[in-house]
Amino acid sequence: MIDFKVKSGNPEKQRSSCLVLAVYEDQGMSPSTRVIDKSSKGVISRLIKRGDITGECGETILLPETGSIPADRILLIGCGNEDDFDSSKLQKITAKIIQKLQANKINEAILFLPEIEIEGADLATRIEQIIIQSAHSSYHFDTTKSKKQKKNKAIQKLTLFIPDRSNLNTARQAVLTGKAIASGVTMARELGNLPGNICTPSYLAGQAKELATDFNLKLKVLSETAMEKLSMGALLSVSRGSRQEAKLIILEHKGGGSKDAPVVLVGKGLTFDAGGISLKPSSAMDEMKYDMCGGASVLGTMRAIAEMKLPLNVIAIVPSSENLPDGDANKPGDVVTSMSGQTIEILNTDAEGRLILCDALTYAERFKPSTVIDVATLTGACVVALGAHASGVFSNQDHLAQEIIDAGIKAQDRVWYLPLWEEYDQQLKSNFADMANIGGHKAGAITAACFLSRYTKKYDWAHLDIAGTAWLSGSKKGSTGRPVKLLCEFLRNRARAA
Ligand code: BES
Ligand code: MN
Ligand code: ZN
C-alpha cells in the first residue's frame, strides 16, 4: 500500500514532486492554494483568469514547473462550488488525483485536501476518506498475471497537509484508521478477484489462518465431518456436488469485555457457483467466482477492526463451499434437514446461498450474539431491484436496519431497506417440506431474505444482499470490496456506544 503521512508547516516551503491544490468555480482558491499562488507570483490566479481551469469538480491541470517554490510541480484540482463540497466530491477528486499522478508517473505528492471543510465530516473523517479512496483508486490486480505492474507507475508516498499543528495527533490517528479500513477493503477485493481454482474453501480457511496469526485472533475451522456431527444437512447438501471440502470458518476478535455479547458477521463464501443441477447459462458464468464476496468482506472487516484494535467483540462465520453439478449433487425435489431441524425442499439447486447460510445462522446462536449481520451475493433479483449503487438490507428490527442505513451513508457504502412481510414469506410454502428454497419468480431478493429470517428468530438480525454491489461487470470488471466500509463504520459506532 501507499505510504501515507501527515504534515504541517508552511505550504510554500514544502519540498515534493508535486503539490496538489484545490481551486473552486467562481475563481475561488483554498487557503493553501492562495499561499502558493502568492509565493509563485500569481501563476495560479493567471491560469484561472485565462480560463485554463474553471474549477469544475474533477477538472485538473498539471504545472510541470513552479519557478519560485521548492516543489517540482503543481497539480490543480477543480472542486466545484465551494459551498457544495461534500464527501462524494472528495471521493471523486481523490480518484481523479490518483489517476493523474499515475498517468504522469509522479510517485510522491503532498495533498492539500484535508483543509477543505465538509459539513458533517470532521478532519479525521475527511482524512480517512482520502486514504480509503486513494488506496481504492491505486489498487491494481496482478496476482495471476505473469508480468507485474511497473514500479514507476505505482504511487509510493502521499503526504496529507494539515493546516493546524494542534491537529497532528488526531490526523495521525485518522491515518492509522484509514489504512486499516483500506487494507480490509483491499483484502476483500483481492479474494474476490482470485479465480475459483485458486480461491477454494480451503484457501479461504488459509487466509483466515493468516489473519489469526498476524492479528492474534481466535480461529476454528470446521471440516465436513465436524459439520456432520452438528447436523448441518443444508450446508453439506450443497457441498456434496463438489470435490473441494466445505469449510466453516469461525474467527473471533475479542476487543471488548469478556462478558460482552458479540456482534456476529456471517458471510456467504461460495467460491464458485455454477448453479448445480439447475445449471446457470454459460455467458458470464466466470463472474460466479465472486460468489464468496460476502465471506471475503467479512474477513476483510475482521482484518480492519483487528488492525485498529477496535474495543468490541466481533465474530466472523464464513460457510464456504462450491456449487457444481455432479452425480452426487442436490437434485430438484430433494429434501434436506437443516441444523435447526427445519426441512427444506430444494426446488432449485441454484438457490444454494441460503442453504449454506441457514446452518451458519443457526450455528451463530451459540455465541449469544447482540446482533447478527449476514452478508451475501444472494440474488440476481437484488441486482435488478437496486443495481450497483445500493446493497439491499433486510432486518427483523427496524432500529437495526436504520443503524445500518446511517452507517452506509456515513461510509459512502449505501444500502436500501426492503420488507420481510408475511405475504412474501408465504411464497416459500412447500407440499413436501417445512419450506421450499425458492419463492417463485416474484420478489426474489425478498423471498430469499424471508427464507433466512426463519433461521434468525433468536436474535436481532440483518441481512445484506450485495449481489449488485460486490463487483462490477464490463470494462471495470472486478471486486469492489463492498460492504467492508459499511461494516467497519457500523462496528465503530457500536464500539463507541459500548
Ligand atoms: N449467487 C447467485 C446470485 C447472483 C446472481 C449473484 C447474479 C450475482 C449475480 C445465487 O446463488 C443464485 O443463483 N440465486 C438465484 C436464486 C434463484 C434460483 C431463486 C438467482 O438469483 O437467480
Ligand atoms: Mn446460485
Ligand atoms: Zn450463489
PDB file of N, CA and C in Angstrom, residues 74-149:
ATOM      1  N   ILE A  74       2.968  21.405  -9.723  1.00  0.00           N
ATOM      2  CA  ILE A  74       1.687  21.671  -9.051  1.00  0.00           C
ATOM      3  C   ILE A  74       0.586  20.984  -9.852  1.00  0.00           C
ATOM      4  N   LEU A  75      -0.281  20.265  -9.145  1.00  0.00           N
ATOM      5  CA  LEU A  75      -1.479  19.732  -9.786  1.00  0.00           C
ATOM      6  C   LEU A  75      -2.672  20.479  -9.195  1.00  0.00           C
ATOM      7  N   LEU A  76      -3.366  21.252 -10.047  1.00  0.00           N
ATOM      8  CA  LEU A  76      -4.570  21.935  -9.574  1.00  0.00           C
ATOM      9  C   LEU A  76      -5.751  21.007  -9.800  1.00  0.00           C
ATOM     10  N   ILE A  77      -6.616  20.942  -8.798  1.00  0.00           N
ATOM     11  CA  ILE A  77      -7.804  20.098  -8.930  1.00  0.00           C
ATOM     12  C   ILE A  77      -9.062  20.942  -8.704  1.00  0.00           C
ATOM     13  N   GLY A  78      -9.978  20.885  -9.637  1.00  0.00           N
ATOM     14  CA  GLY A  78     -11.248  21.591  -9.502  1.00  0.00           C
ATOM     15  C   GLY A  78     -12.138  20.899  -8.483  1.00  0.00           C
ATOM     16  N   CYS A  79     -12.747  21.691  -7.592  1.00  0.00           N
ATOM     17  CA  CYS A  79     -13.595  21.115  -6.529  1.00  0.00           C
ATOM     18  C   CYS A  79     -15.034  21.585  -6.624  1.00  0.00           C
ATOM     19  N   GLY A  80     -15.414  22.206  -7.755  1.00  0.00           N
ATOM     20  CA  GLY A  80     -16.792  22.661  -7.921  1.00  0.00           C
ATOM     21  C   GLY A  80     -17.084  23.895  -7.080  1.00  0.00           C
ATOM     22  N   ASN A  81     -18.329  24.076  -6.752  1.00  0.00           N
ATOM     23  CA  ASN A  81     -18.754  25.211  -5.942  1.00  0.00           C
ATOM     24  C   ASN A  81     -18.314  25.011  -4.493  1.00  0.00           C
ATOM     25  N   GLU A  82     -17.620  26.008  -3.942  1.00  0.00           N
ATOM     26  CA  GLU A  82     -17.030  25.875  -2.601  1.00  0.00           C
ATOM     27  C   GLU A  82     -18.061  25.481  -1.543  1.00  0.00           C
ATOM     28  N   ASP A  83     -19.273  26.037  -1.630  1.00  0.00           N
ATOM     29  CA  ASP A  83     -20.285  25.768  -0.598  1.00  0.00           C
ATOM     30  C   ASP A  83     -20.923  24.388  -0.734  1.00  0.00           C
ATOM     31  N   ASP A  84     -20.821  23.789  -1.929  1.00  0.00           N
ATOM     32  CA  ASP A  84     -21.458  22.490  -2.157  1.00  0.00           C
ATOM     33  C   ASP A  84     -20.512  21.310  -1.943  1.00  0.00           C
ATOM     34  N   PHE A  85     -19.265  21.585  -1.547  1.00  0.00           N
ATOM     35  CA  PHE A  85     -18.306  20.490  -1.470  1.00  0.00           C
ATOM     36  C   PHE A  85     -18.747  19.479  -0.399  1.00  0.00           C
ATOM     37  N   ASP A  86     -18.728  18.201  -0.759  1.00  0.00           N
ATOM     38  CA  ASP A  86     -19.173  17.169   0.189  1.00  0.00           C
ATOM     39  C   ASP A  86     -18.299  15.923   0.044  1.00  0.00           C
ATOM     40  N   SER A  87     -18.628  14.889   0.828  1.00  0.00           N
ATOM     41  CA  SER A  87     -17.802  13.682   0.845  1.00  0.00           C
ATOM     42  C   SER A  87     -17.783  12.970  -0.505  1.00  0.00           C
ATOM     43  N   SER A  88     -18.885  13.024  -1.230  1.00  0.00           N
ATOM     44  CA  SER A  88     -18.880  12.323  -2.508  1.00  0.00           C
ATOM     45  C   SER A  88     -17.986  13.056  -3.515  1.00  0.00           C
ATOM     46  N   LYS A  89     -17.910  14.387  -3.395  1.00  0.00           N
ATOM     47  CA  LYS A  89     -16.983  15.142  -4.262  1.00  0.00           C
ATOM     48  C   LYS A  89     -15.530  14.896  -3.834  1.00  0.00           C
ATOM     49  N   LEU A  90     -15.319  14.772  -2.532  1.00  0.00           N
ATOM     50  CA  LEU A  90     -13.961  14.474  -2.050  1.00  0.00           C
ATOM     51  C   LEU A  90     -13.498  13.122  -2.622  1.00  0.00           C
ATOM     52  N   GLN A  91     -14.421  12.166  -2.651  1.00  0.00           N
ATOM     53  CA  GLN A  91     -14.131  10.856  -3.212  1.00  0.00           C
ATOM     54  C   GLN A  91     -13.783  10.986  -4.704  1.00  0.00           C
ATOM     55  N   LYS A  92     -14.602  11.772  -5.405  1.00  0.00           N
ATOM     56  CA  LYS A  92     -14.408  11.932  -6.841  1.00  0.00           C
ATOM     57  C   LYS A  92     -13.060  12.592  -7.169  1.00  0.00           C
ATOM     58  N   ILE A  93     -12.730  13.678  -6.453  1.00  0.00           N
ATOM     59  CA  ILE A  93     -11.475  14.366  -6.778  1.00  0.00           C
ATOM     60  C   ILE A  93     -10.267  13.519  -6.368  1.00  0.00           C
ATOM     61  N   THR A  94     -10.396  12.768  -5.268  1.00  0.00           N
ATOM     62  CA  THR A  94      -9.279  11.916  -4.854  1.00  0.00           C
ATOM     63  C   THR A  94      -8.993  10.865  -5.934  1.00  0.00           C
ATOM     64  N   ALA A  95     -10.052  10.258  -6.462  1.00  0.00           N
ATOM     65  CA  ALA A  95      -9.887   9.270  -7.531  1.00  0.00           C
ATOM     66  C   ALA A  95      -9.189   9.899  -8.733  1.00  0.00           C
ATOM     67  N   LYS A  96      -9.610  11.111  -9.067  1.00  0.00           N
ATOM     68  CA  LYS A  96      -9.049  11.815 -10.220  1.00  0.00           C
ATOM     69  C   LYS A  96      -7.563  12.133 -10.008  1.00  0.00           C
ATOM     70  N   ILE A  97      -7.223  12.572  -8.795  1.00  0.00           N
ATOM     71  CA  ILE A  97      -5.828  12.911  -8.480  1.00  0.00           C
ATOM     72  C   ILE A  97      -4.937  11.672  -8.637  1.00  0.00           C
ATOM     73  N   ILE A  98      -5.389  10.555  -8.090  1.00  0.00           N
ATOM     74  CA  ILE A  98      -4.603   9.315  -8.190  1.00  0.00           C
ATOM     75  C   ILE A  98      -4.373   8.958  -9.664  1.00  0.00           C
ATOM     76  N   GLN A  99      -5.435   9.071 -10.445  1.00  0.00           N
ATOM     77  CA  GLN A  99      -5.345   8.758 -11.873  1.00  0.00           C
ATOM     78  C   GLN A  99      -4.314   9.663 -12.561  1.00  0.00           C
ATOM     79  N   LYS A 100      -4.345  10.967 -12.259  1.00  0.00           N
ATOM     80  CA  LYS A 100      -3.413  11.919 -12.875  1.00  0.00           C
ATOM     81  C   LYS A 100      -1.970  11.666 -12.442  1.00  0.00           C
ATOM     82  N   LEU A 101      -1.778  11.407 -11.148  1.00  0.00           N
ATOM     83  CA  LEU A 101      -0.414  11.162 -10.656  1.00  0.00           C
ATOM     84  C   LEU A 101       0.160   9.922 -11.342  1.00  0.00           C
ATOM     85  N   GLN A 102      -0.659   8.875 -11.433  1.00  0.00           N
ATOM     86  CA  GLN A 102      -0.201   7.644 -12.074  1.00  0.00           C
ATOM     87  C   GLN A 102       0.109   7.874 -13.549  1.00  0.00           C
ATOM     88  N   ALA A 103      -0.780   8.582 -14.242  1.00  0.00           N
ATOM     89  CA  ALA A 103      -0.588   8.810 -15.681  1.00  0.00           C
ATOM     90  C   ALA A 103       0.694   9.591 -15.937  1.00  0.00           C
ATOM     91  N   ASN A 104       1.061  10.469 -14.995  1.00  0.00           N
ATOM     92  CA  ASN A 104       2.267  11.284 -15.176  1.00  0.00           C
ATOM     93  C   ASN A 104       3.481  10.706 -14.455  1.00  0.00           C
ATOM     94  N   LYS A 105       3.353   9.478 -13.984  1.00  0.00           N
ATOM     95  CA  LYS A 105       4.442   8.777 -13.296  1.00  0.00           C
ATOM     96  C   LYS A 105       5.030   9.598 -12.148  1.00  0.00           C
ATOM     97  N   ILE A 106       4.145  10.273 -11.421  1.00  0.00           N
ATOM     98  CA  ILE A 106       4.582  11.028 -10.239  1.00  0.00           C
ATOM     99  C   ILE A 106       4.329  10.114  -9.043  1.00  0.00           C
ATOM    100  N   ASN A 107       5.410   9.670  -8.373  1.00  0.00           N
ATOM    101  CA  ASN A 107       5.145   8.662  -7.342  1.00  0.00           C
ATOM    102  C   ASN A 107       5.165   9.189  -5.909  1.00  0.00           C
ATOM    103  N   GLU A 108       5.185  10.521  -5.800  1.00  0.00           N
ATOM    104  CA  GLU A 108       5.109  11.109  -4.450  1.00  0.00           C
ATOM    105  C   GLU A 108       4.429  12.466  -4.580  1.00  0.00           C
ATOM    106  N   ALA A 109       3.589  12.826  -3.612  1.00  0.00           N
ATOM    107  CA  ALA A 109       2.908  14.132  -3.675  1.00  0.00           C
ATOM    108  C   ALA A 109       2.447  14.562  -2.288  1.00  0.00           C
ATOM    109  N   ILE A 110       2.208  15.872  -2.161  1.00  0.00           N
ATOM    110  CA  ILE A 110       1.574  16.394  -0.943  1.00  0.00           C
ATOM    111  C   ILE A 110       0.170  16.859  -1.327  1.00  0.00           C
ATOM    112  N   LEU A 111      -0.824  16.322  -0.642  1.00  0.00           N
ATOM    113  CA  LEU A 111      -2.214  16.690  -0.930  1.00  0.00           C
ATOM    114  C   LEU A 111      -2.680  17.751   0.071  1.00  0.00           C
ATOM    115  N   PHE A 112      -3.076  18.912  -0.440  1.00  0.00           N
ATOM    116  CA  PHE A 112      -3.624  19.958   0.439  1.00  0.00           C
ATOM    117  C   PHE A 112      -5.143  19.838   0.440  1.00  0.00           C
ATOM    118  N   LEU A 113      -5.627  18.661   0.793  1.00  0.00           N
ATOM    119  CA  LEU A 113      -7.067  18.410   0.753  1.00  0.00           C
ATOM    120  C   LEU A 113      -7.751  18.429   2.120  1.00  0.00           C
ATOM    121  N   PRO A 114      -7.072  17.948   3.205  1.00  0.00           N
ATOM    122  CA  PRO A 114      -7.785  17.881   4.491  1.00  0.00           C
ATOM    123  C   PRO A 114      -8.328  19.229   4.951  1.00  0.00           C
ATOM    124  N   GLU A 115      -7.740  20.326   4.484  1.00  0.00           N
ATOM    125  CA  GLU A 115      -8.202  21.644   4.932  1.00  0.00           C
ATOM    126  C   GLU A 115      -9.566  22.035   4.347  1.00  0.00           C
ATOM    127  N   ILE A 116     -10.016  21.346   3.323  1.00  0.00           N
ATOM    128  CA  ILE A 116     -11.314  21.684   2.734  1.00  0.00           C
ATOM    129  C   ILE A 116     -12.417  21.139   3.632  1.00  0.00           C
ATOM    130  N   GLU A 117     -13.202  22.059   4.193  1.00  0.00           N
ATOM    131  CA  GLU A 117     -14.210  21.623   5.177  1.00  0.00           C
ATOM    132  C   GLU A 117     -15.445  21.041   4.507  1.00  0.00           C
ATOM    133  N   ILE A 118     -16.039  20.077   5.204  1.00  0.00           N
ATOM    134  CA  ILE A 118     -17.268  19.444   4.729  1.00  0.00           C
ATOM    135  C   ILE A 118     -18.237  19.383   5.901  1.00  0.00           C
ATOM    136  N   GLU A 119     -19.472  19.807   5.649  1.00  0.00           N
ATOM    137  CA  GLU A 119     -20.484  19.759   6.703  1.00  0.00           C
ATOM    138  C   GLU A 119     -20.728  18.304   7.099  1.00  0.00           C
ATOM    139  N   GLY A 120     -20.652  18.009   8.392  1.00  0.00           N
ATOM    140  CA  GLY A 120     -20.934  16.652   8.863  1.00  0.00           C
ATOM    141  C   GLY A 120     -19.754  15.698   8.775  1.00  0.00           C
ATOM    142  N   ALA A 121     -18.579  16.173   8.299  1.00  0.00           N
ATOM    143  CA  ALA A 121     -17.397  15.303   8.256  1.00  0.00           C
ATOM    144  C   ALA A 121     -16.218  16.059   8.865  1.00  0.00           C
ATOM    145  N   ASP A 122     -15.818  15.660  10.077  1.00  0.00           N
ATOM    146  CA  ASP A 122     -14.709  16.360  10.735  1.00  0.00           C
ATOM    147  C   ASP A 122     -13.364  16.009  10.078  1.00  0.00           C
ATOM    148  N   LEU A 123     -12.300  16.626  10.567  1.00  0.00           N
ATOM    149  CA  LEU A 123     -10.980  16.438   9.940  1.00  0.00           C
ATOM    150  C   LEU A 123     -10.600  14.964   9.860  1.00  0.00           C
ATOM    151  N   ALA A 124     -10.787  14.224  10.969  1.00  0.00           N
ATOM    152  CA  ALA A 124     -10.406  12.810  10.988  1.00  0.00           C
ATOM    153  C   ALA A 124     -11.176  12.026   9.922  1.00  0.00           C
ATOM    154  N   THR A 125     -12.469  12.291   9.814  1.00  0.00           N
ATOM    155  CA  THR A 125     -13.290  11.598   8.813  1.00  0.00           C
ATOM    156  C   THR A 125     -12.799  11.901   7.408  1.00  0.00           C
ATOM    157  N   ARG A 126     -12.483  13.171   7.158  1.00  0.00           N
ATOM    158  CA  ARG A 126     -12.017  13.548   5.814  1.00  0.00           C
ATOM    159  C   ARG A 126     -10.689  12.876   5.493  1.00  0.00           C
ATOM    160  N   ILE A 127      -9.811  12.799   6.465  1.00  0.00           N
ATOM    161  CA  ILE A 127      -8.521  12.131   6.242  1.00  0.00           C
ATOM    162  C   ILE A 127      -8.741  10.645   5.939  1.00  0.00           C
ATOM    163  N   GLU A 128      -9.599  10.006   6.732  1.00  0.00           N
ATOM    164  CA  GLU A 128      -9.912   8.595   6.468  1.00  0.00           C
ATOM    165  C   GLU A 128     -10.439   8.412   5.050  1.00  0.00           C
ATOM    166  N   GLN A 129     -11.359   9.292   4.657  1.00  0.00           N
ATOM    167  CA  GLN A 129     -11.955   9.170   3.326  1.00  0.00           C
ATOM    168  C   GLN A 129     -10.916   9.324   2.217  1.00  0.00           C
ATOM    169  N   ILE A 130      -9.983  10.258   2.398  1.00  0.00           N
ATOM    170  CA  ILE A 130      -8.941  10.463   1.381  1.00  0.00           C
ATOM    171  C   ILE A 130      -8.068   9.201   1.273  1.00  0.00           C
ATOM    172  N   ILE A 131      -7.712   8.657   2.411  1.00  0.00           N
ATOM    173  CA  ILE A 131      -6.844   7.479   2.411  1.00  0.00           C
ATOM    174  C   ILE A 131      -7.553   6.269   1.799  1.00  0.00           C
ATOM    175  N   ILE A 132      -8.784   6.034   2.231  1.00  0.00           N
ATOM    176  CA  ILE A 132      -9.520   4.871   1.716  1.00  0.00           C
ATOM    177  C   ILE A 132      -9.689   4.988   0.201  1.00  0.00           C
ATOM    178  N   GLN A 133     -10.031   6.186  -0.277  1.00  0.00           N
ATOM    179  CA  GLN A 133     -10.238   6.347  -1.724  1.00  0.00           C
ATOM    180  C   GLN A 133      -8.916   6.276  -2.490  1.00  0.00           C
ATOM    181  N   SER A 134      -7.845   6.819  -1.933  1.00  0.00           N
ATOM    182  CA  SER A 134      -6.541   6.745  -2.622  1.00  0.00           C
ATOM    183  C   SER A 134      -6.115   5.295  -2.777  1.00  0.00           C
ATOM    184  N   ALA A 135      -6.267   4.525  -1.701  1.00  0.00           N
ATOM    185  CA  ALA A 135      -5.888   3.117  -1.761  1.00  0.00           C
ATOM    186  C   ALA A 135      -6.780   2.389  -2.764  1.00  0.00           C
ATOM    187  N   HIS A 136      -8.061   2.757  -2.765  1.00  0.00           N
ATOM    188  CA  HIS A 136      -9.006   2.118  -3.685  1.00  0.00           C
ATOM    189  C   HIS A 136      -8.631   2.390  -5.135  1.00  0.00           C
ATOM    190  N   SER A 137      -8.354   3.654  -5.443  1.00  0.00           N
ATOM    191  CA  SER A 137      -8.082   4.026  -6.830  1.00  0.00           C
ATOM    192  C   SER A 137      -6.732   3.509  -7.313  1.00  0.00           C
ATOM    193  N   SER A 138      -5.809   3.271  -6.399  1.00  0.00           N
ATOM    194  CA  SER A 138      -4.488   2.810  -6.846  1.00  0.00           C
ATOM    195  C   SER A 138      -4.377   1.288  -6.806  1.00  0.00           C
ATOM    196  N   TYR A 139      -5.440   0.618  -6.362  1.00  0.00           N
ATOM    197  CA  TYR A 139      -5.418  -0.856  -6.330  1.00  0.00           C
ATOM    198  C   TYR A 139      -5.358  -1.397  -7.745  1.00  0.00           C
ATOM    199  N   HIS A 140      -4.533  -2.412  -7.914  1.00  0.00           N
ATOM    200  CA  HIS A 140      -4.348  -2.997  -9.239  1.00  0.00           C
ATOM    201  C   HIS A 140      -4.167  -4.494  -9.048  1.00  0.00           C
ATOM    202  N   PHE A 141      -4.967  -5.281  -9.723  1.00  0.00           N
ATOM    203  CA  PHE A 141      -4.856  -6.735  -9.546  1.00  0.00           C
ATOM    204  C   PHE A 141      -3.878  -7.320 -10.548  1.00  0.00           C
ATOM    205  N   ASP A 142      -2.775  -7.902 -10.064  1.00  0.00           N
ATOM    206  CA  ASP A 142      -1.888  -8.607 -10.996  1.00  0.00           C
ATOM    207  C   ASP A 142      -1.394  -9.934 -10.412  1.00  0.00           C
ATOM    208  N   THR A 143      -2.070 -10.395  -9.375  1.00  0.00           N
ATOM    209  CA  THR A 143      -1.653 -11.626  -8.698  1.00  0.00           C
ATOM    210  C   THR A 143      -1.559 -12.807  -9.668  1.00  0.00           C
ATOM    211  N   THR A 144      -2.478 -12.880 -10.622  1.00  0.00           N
ATOM    212  CA  THR A 144      -2.440 -14.007 -11.564  1.00  0.00           C
ATOM    213  C   THR A 144      -1.961 -13.565 -12.956  1.00  0.00           C
ATOM    214  N   LYS A 145      -1.206 -12.464 -13.008  1.00  0.00           N
ATOM    215  CA  LYS A 145      -0.567 -12.085 -14.274  1.00  0.00           C
ATOM    216  C   LYS A 145       0.920 -12.384 -14.159  1.00  0.00           C
ATOM    217  N   SER A 146       1.530 -12.795 -15.263  1.00  0.00           N
ATOM    218  CA  SER A 146       2.958 -13.138 -15.184  1.00  0.00           C
ATOM    219  C   SER A 146       3.814 -11.882 -15.100  1.00  0.00           C
ATOM    220  N   LYS A 147       3.315 -10.775 -15.667  1.00  0.00           N
ATOM    221  CA  LYS A 147       4.066  -9.513 -15.579  1.00  0.00           C
ATOM    222  C   LYS A 147       3.391  -8.600 -14.568  1.00  0.00           C
ATOM    223  N   LYS A 148       4.142  -8.173 -13.572  1.00  0.00           N
ATOM    224  CA  LYS A 148       3.579  -7.325 -12.518  1.00  0.00           C
ATOM    225  C   LYS A 148       3.627  -5.857 -12.932  1.00  0.00           C
ATOM    226  N   GLN A 149       2.825  -5.043 -12.249  1.00  0.00           N
ATOM    227  CA  GLN A 149       2.780  -3.608 -12.522  1.00  0.00           C
ATOM    228  C   GLN A 149       4.176  -2.989 -12.390  1.00  0.00           C
TER     229      GLN A 149
END
